PDB file of C-alpha atoms in Angstrom:
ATOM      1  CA  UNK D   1       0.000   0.000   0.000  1.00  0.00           C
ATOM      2  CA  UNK D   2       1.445   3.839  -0.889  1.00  0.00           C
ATOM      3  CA  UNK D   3       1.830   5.981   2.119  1.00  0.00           C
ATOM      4  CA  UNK D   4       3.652   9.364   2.562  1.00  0.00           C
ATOM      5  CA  UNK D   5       7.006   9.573   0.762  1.00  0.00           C
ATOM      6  CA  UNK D   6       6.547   7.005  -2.052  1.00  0.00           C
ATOM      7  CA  UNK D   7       6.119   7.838  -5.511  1.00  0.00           C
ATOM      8  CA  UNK D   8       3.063   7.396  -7.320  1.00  0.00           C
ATOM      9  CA  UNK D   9       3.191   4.820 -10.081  1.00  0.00           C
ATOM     10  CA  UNK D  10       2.478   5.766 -13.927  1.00  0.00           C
ATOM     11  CA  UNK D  11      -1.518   6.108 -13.307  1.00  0.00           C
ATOM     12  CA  UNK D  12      -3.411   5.959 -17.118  1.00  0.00           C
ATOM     13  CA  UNK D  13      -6.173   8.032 -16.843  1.00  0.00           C
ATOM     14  CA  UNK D  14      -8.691   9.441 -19.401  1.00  0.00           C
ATOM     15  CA  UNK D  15      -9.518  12.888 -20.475  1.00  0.00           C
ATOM     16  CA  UNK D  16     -13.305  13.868 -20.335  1.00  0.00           C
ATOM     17  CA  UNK D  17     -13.085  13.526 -24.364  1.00  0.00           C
ATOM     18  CA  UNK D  18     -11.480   9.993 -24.078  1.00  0.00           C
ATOM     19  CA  UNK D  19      -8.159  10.939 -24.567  1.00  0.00           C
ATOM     20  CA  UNK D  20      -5.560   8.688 -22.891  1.00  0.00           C
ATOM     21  CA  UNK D  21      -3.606  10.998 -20.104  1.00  0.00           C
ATOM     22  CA  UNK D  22      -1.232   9.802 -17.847  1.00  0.00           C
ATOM     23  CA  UNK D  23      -1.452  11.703 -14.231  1.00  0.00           C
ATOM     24  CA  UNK D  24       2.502  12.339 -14.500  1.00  0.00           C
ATOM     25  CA  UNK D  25       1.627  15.197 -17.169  1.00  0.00           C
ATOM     26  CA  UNK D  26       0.135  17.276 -13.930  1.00  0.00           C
ATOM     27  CA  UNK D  27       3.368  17.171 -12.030  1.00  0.00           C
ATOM     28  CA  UNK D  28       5.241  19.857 -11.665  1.00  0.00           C
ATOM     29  CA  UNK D  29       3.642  21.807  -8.932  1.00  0.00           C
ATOM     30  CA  UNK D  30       2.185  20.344  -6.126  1.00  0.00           C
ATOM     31  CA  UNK D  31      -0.787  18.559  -7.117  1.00  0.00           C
ATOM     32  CA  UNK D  32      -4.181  17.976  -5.247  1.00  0.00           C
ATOM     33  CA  UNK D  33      -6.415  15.218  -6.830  1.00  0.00           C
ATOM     34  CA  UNK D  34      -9.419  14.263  -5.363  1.00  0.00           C
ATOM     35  CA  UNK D  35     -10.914  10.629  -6.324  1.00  0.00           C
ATOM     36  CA  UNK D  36     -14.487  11.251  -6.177  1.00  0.00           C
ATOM     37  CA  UNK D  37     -17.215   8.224  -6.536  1.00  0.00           C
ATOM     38  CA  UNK D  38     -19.067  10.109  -9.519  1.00  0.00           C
ATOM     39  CA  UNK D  39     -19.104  13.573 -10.994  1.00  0.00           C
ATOM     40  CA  UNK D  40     -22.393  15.193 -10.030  1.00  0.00           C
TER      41      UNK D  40
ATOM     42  CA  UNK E   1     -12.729  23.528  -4.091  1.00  0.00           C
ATOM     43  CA  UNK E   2     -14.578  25.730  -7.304  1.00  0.00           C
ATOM     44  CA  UNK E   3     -14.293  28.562  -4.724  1.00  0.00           C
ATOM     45  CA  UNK E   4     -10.971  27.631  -3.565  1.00  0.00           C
ATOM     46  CA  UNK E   5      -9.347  27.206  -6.586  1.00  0.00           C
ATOM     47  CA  UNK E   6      -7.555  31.058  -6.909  1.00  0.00           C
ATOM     48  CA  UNK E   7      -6.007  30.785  -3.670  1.00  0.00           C
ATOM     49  CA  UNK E   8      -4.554  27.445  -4.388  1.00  0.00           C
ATOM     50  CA  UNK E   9      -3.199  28.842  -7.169  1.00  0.00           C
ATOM     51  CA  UNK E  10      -1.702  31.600  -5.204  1.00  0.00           C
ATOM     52  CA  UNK E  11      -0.031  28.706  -3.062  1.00  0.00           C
ATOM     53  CA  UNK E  12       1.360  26.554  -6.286  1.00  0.00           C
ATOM     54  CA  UNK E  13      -0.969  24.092  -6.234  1.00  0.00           C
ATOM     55  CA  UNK E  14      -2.911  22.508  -9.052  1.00  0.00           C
ATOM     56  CA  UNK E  15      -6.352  20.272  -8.639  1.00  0.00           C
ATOM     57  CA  UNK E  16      -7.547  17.543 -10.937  1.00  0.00           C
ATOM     58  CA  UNK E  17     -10.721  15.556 -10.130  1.00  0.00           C
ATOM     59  CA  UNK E  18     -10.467  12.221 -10.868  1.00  0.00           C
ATOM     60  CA  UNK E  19     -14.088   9.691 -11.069  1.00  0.00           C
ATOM     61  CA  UNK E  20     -14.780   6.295 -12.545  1.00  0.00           C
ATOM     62  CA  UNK E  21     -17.723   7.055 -14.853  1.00  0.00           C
ATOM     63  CA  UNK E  22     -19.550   9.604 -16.559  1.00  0.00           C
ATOM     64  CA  UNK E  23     -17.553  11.556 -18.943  1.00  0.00           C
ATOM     65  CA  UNK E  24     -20.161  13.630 -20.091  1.00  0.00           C
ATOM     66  CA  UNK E  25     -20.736  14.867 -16.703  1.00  0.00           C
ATOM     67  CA  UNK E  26     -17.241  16.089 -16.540  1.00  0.00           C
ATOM     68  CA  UNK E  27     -17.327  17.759 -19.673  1.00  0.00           C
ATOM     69  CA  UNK E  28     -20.488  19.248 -18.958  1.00  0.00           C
ATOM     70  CA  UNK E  29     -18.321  20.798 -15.392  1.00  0.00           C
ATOM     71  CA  UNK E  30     -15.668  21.885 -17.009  1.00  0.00           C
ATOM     72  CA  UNK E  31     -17.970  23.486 -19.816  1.00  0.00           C
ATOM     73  CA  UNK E  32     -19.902  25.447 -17.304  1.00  0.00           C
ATOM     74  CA  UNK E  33     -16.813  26.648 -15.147  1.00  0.00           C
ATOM     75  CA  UNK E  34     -15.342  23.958 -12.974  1.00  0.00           C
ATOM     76  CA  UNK E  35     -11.393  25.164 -13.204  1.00  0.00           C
ATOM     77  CA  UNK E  36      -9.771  22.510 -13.141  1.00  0.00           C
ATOM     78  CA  UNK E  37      -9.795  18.761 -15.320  1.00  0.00           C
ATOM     79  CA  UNK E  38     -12.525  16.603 -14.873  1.00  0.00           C
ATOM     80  CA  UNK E  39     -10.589  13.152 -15.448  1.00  0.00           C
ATOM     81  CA  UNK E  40     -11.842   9.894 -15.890  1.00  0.00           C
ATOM     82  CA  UNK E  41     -10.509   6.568 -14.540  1.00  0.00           C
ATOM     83  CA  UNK E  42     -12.686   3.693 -15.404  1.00  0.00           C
ATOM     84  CA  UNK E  43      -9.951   0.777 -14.729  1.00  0.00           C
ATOM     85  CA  UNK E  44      -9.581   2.547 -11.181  1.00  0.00           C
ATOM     86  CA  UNK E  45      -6.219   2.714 -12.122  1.00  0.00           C
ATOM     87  CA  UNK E  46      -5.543   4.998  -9.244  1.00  0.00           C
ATOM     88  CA  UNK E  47      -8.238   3.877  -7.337  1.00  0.00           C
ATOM     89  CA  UNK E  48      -6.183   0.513  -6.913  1.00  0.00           C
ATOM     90  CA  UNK E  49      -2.796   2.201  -6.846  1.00  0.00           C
ATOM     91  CA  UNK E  50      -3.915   4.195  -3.542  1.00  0.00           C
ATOM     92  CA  UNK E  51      -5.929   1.277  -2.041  1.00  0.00           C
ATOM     93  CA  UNK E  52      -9.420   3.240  -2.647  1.00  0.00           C
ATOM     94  CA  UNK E  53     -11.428   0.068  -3.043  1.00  0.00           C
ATOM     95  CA  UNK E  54     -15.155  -0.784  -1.855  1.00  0.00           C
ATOM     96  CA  UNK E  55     -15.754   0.428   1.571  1.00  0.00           C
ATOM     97  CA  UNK E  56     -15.417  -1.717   4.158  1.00  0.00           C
ATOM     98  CA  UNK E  57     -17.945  -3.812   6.327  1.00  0.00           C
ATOM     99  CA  UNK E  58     -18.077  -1.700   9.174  1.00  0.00           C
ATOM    100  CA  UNK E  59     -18.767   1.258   7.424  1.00  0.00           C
ATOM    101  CA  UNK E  60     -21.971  -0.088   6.938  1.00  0.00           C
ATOM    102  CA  UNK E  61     -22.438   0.641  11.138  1.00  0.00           C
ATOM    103  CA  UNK E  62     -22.583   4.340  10.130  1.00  0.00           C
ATOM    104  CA  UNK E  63     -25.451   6.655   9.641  1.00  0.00           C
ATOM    105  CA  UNK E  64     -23.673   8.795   6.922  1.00  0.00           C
ATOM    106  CA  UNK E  65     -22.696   5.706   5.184  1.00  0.00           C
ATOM    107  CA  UNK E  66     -26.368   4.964   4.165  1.00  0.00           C
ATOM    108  CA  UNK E  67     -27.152   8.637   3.441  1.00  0.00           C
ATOM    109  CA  UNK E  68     -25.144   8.979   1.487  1.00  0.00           C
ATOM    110  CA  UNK E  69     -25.259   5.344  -0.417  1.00  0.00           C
ATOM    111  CA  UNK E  70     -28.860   6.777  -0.702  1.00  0.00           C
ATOM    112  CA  UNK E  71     -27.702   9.326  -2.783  1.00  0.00           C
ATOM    113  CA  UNK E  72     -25.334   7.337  -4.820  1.00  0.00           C
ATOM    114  CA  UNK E  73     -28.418   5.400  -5.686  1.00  0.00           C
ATOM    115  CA  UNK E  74     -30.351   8.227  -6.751  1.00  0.00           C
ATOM    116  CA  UNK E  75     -27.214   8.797  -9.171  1.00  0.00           C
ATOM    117  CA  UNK E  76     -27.325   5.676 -10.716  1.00  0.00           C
ATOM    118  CA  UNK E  77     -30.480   6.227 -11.801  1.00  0.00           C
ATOM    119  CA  UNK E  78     -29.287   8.991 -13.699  1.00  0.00           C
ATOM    120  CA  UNK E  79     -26.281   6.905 -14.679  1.00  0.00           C
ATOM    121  CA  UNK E  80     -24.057   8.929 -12.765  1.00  0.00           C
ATOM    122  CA  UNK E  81     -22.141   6.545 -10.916  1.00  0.00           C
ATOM    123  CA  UNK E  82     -22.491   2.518 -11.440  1.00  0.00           C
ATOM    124  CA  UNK E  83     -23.934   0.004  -8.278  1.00  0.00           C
ATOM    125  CA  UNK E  84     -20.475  -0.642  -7.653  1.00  0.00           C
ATOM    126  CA  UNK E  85     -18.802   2.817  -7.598  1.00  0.00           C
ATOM    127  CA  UNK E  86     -21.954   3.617  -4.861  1.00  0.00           C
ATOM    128  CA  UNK E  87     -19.860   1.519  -2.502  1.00  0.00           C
ATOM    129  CA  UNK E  88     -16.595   2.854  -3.824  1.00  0.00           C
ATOM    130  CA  UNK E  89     -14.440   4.987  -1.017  1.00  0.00           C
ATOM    131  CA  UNK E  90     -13.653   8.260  -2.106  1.00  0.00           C
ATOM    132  CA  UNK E  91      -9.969   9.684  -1.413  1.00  0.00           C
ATOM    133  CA  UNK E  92      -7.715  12.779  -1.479  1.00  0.00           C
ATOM    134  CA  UNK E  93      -3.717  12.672  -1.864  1.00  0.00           C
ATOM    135  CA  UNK E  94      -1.434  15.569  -2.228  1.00  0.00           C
ATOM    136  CA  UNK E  95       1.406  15.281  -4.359  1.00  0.00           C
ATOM    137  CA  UNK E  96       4.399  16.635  -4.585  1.00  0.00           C
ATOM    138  CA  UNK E  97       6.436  18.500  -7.857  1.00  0.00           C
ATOM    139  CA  UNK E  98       8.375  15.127  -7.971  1.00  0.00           C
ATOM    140  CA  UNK E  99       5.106  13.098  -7.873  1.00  0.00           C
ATOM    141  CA  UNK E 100       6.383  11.555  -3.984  1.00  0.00           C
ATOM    142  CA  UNK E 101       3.413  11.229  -2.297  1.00  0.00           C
ATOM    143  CA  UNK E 102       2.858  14.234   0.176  1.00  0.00           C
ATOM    144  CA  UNK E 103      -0.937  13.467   1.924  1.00  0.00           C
ATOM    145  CA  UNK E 104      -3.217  10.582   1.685  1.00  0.00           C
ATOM    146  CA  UNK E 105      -6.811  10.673   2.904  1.00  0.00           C
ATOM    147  CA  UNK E 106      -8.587   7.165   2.044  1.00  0.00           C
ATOM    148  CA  UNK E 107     -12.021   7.914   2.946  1.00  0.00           C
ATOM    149  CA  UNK E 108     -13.720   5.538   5.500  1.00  0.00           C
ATOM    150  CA  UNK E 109     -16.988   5.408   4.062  1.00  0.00           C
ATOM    151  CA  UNK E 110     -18.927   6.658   0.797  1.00  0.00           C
ATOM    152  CA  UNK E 111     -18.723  10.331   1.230  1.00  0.00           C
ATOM    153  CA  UNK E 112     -16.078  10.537   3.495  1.00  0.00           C
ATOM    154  CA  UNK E 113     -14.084  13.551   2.206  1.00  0.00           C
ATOM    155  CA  UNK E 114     -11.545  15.452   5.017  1.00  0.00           C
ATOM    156  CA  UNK E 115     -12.562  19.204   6.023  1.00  0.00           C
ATOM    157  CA  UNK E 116     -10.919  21.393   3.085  1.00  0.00           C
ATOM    158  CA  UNK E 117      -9.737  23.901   5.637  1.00  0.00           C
ATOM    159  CA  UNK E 118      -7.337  21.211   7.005  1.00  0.00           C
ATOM    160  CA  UNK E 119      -6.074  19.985   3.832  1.00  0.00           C
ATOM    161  CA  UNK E 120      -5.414  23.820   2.476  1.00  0.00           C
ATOM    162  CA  UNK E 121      -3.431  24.404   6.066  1.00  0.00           C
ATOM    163  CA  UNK E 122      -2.127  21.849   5.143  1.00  0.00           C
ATOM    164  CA  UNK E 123      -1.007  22.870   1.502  1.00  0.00           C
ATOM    165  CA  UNK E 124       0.218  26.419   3.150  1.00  0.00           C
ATOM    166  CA  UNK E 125       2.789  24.364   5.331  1.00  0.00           C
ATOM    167  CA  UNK E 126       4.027  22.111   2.336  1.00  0.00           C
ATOM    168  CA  UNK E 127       4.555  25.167   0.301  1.00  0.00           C
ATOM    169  CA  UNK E 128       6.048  27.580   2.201  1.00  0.00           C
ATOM    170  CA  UNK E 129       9.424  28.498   1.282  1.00  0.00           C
ATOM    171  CA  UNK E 130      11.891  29.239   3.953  1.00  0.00           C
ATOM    172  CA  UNK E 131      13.701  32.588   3.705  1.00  0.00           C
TER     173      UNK E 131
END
């Protein structure tokens, strides 16, 4: 299991228009991402 | 975390939303002024990767967890969310420029999001440069 101080993996995600995205492209700053159950 | 959004970017911090299902829900945010991306994860790639999976048995002890289940159900019906991401627990990492892991909320039961207050305190302490 990740906890504080490991690196996140390569994580494929997918853009709201299907395109493939990988979350590495949002690094760079620090980065908040919330993993919701359903947009709504 | 709409009305938030400025002062995180005032701090250096970006947001993405990440959810299983229901891309055109997350184009319609974004089209109607969500500022931030709306992605989609439908193998739960991250889900997995951060341990977010069904919530547990005991969760099911909790008032808020079958509020809020509820809810999800009323979703479904709009094809919001699927019968198994009702049940899925709901998360929040920070991350840091060099993608280390920084924060890690793994919500307890369906809903179970930490106060944003705290996690912005939070983001002030991570960010602050010393002089």
């Amino acid at each position: 299991m990740l906890e504080v101080g490991d690196p996140l993996p390569p994580i494929s995600l997918r853009a709201a228009d299907g395109a493939s995205v990988q979350l590495d492209d949002f690094f760079g700053r620090y980065l908040l991402v919330q993993c919701l159950r359903y947009y709504g | 975390m709409r009305d938030r959004r400025e002062g995180l970017d005032g701090l250096g911090v970006d947001v993405v939303a990440v959810a299983p299902t229901a891309a055109y829900q997350a184009q319609h945010l974004m089209q109607t002024g969500i500022p931030f991306p709306c992605l989609l994860d439908p193998e739960r790639n991250l889900y997995r990767a951060l341990d977010l999976g069904r919530i547990k048995a005991m969760a099911w002890l909790r008032l808020d967890t079958y509020r809020n289940y509820l809810r999800a159900v009323g979703r479904a019906r709009q094809g919001l969310v699927s019968a198994s991401g009702a049940v899925q627990r709901p998360g929040l990492v920070i991350v840091e420029p060099n993608g280390r892991l920084a924060y890690i909320h793994r919500g307890d039961t369906v809903g179970d999001y930490p106060n944003l207050d705290g996690v912005i305190a939070r983001l002030r302490l991570l960010t602050i440069t010393p002089e």
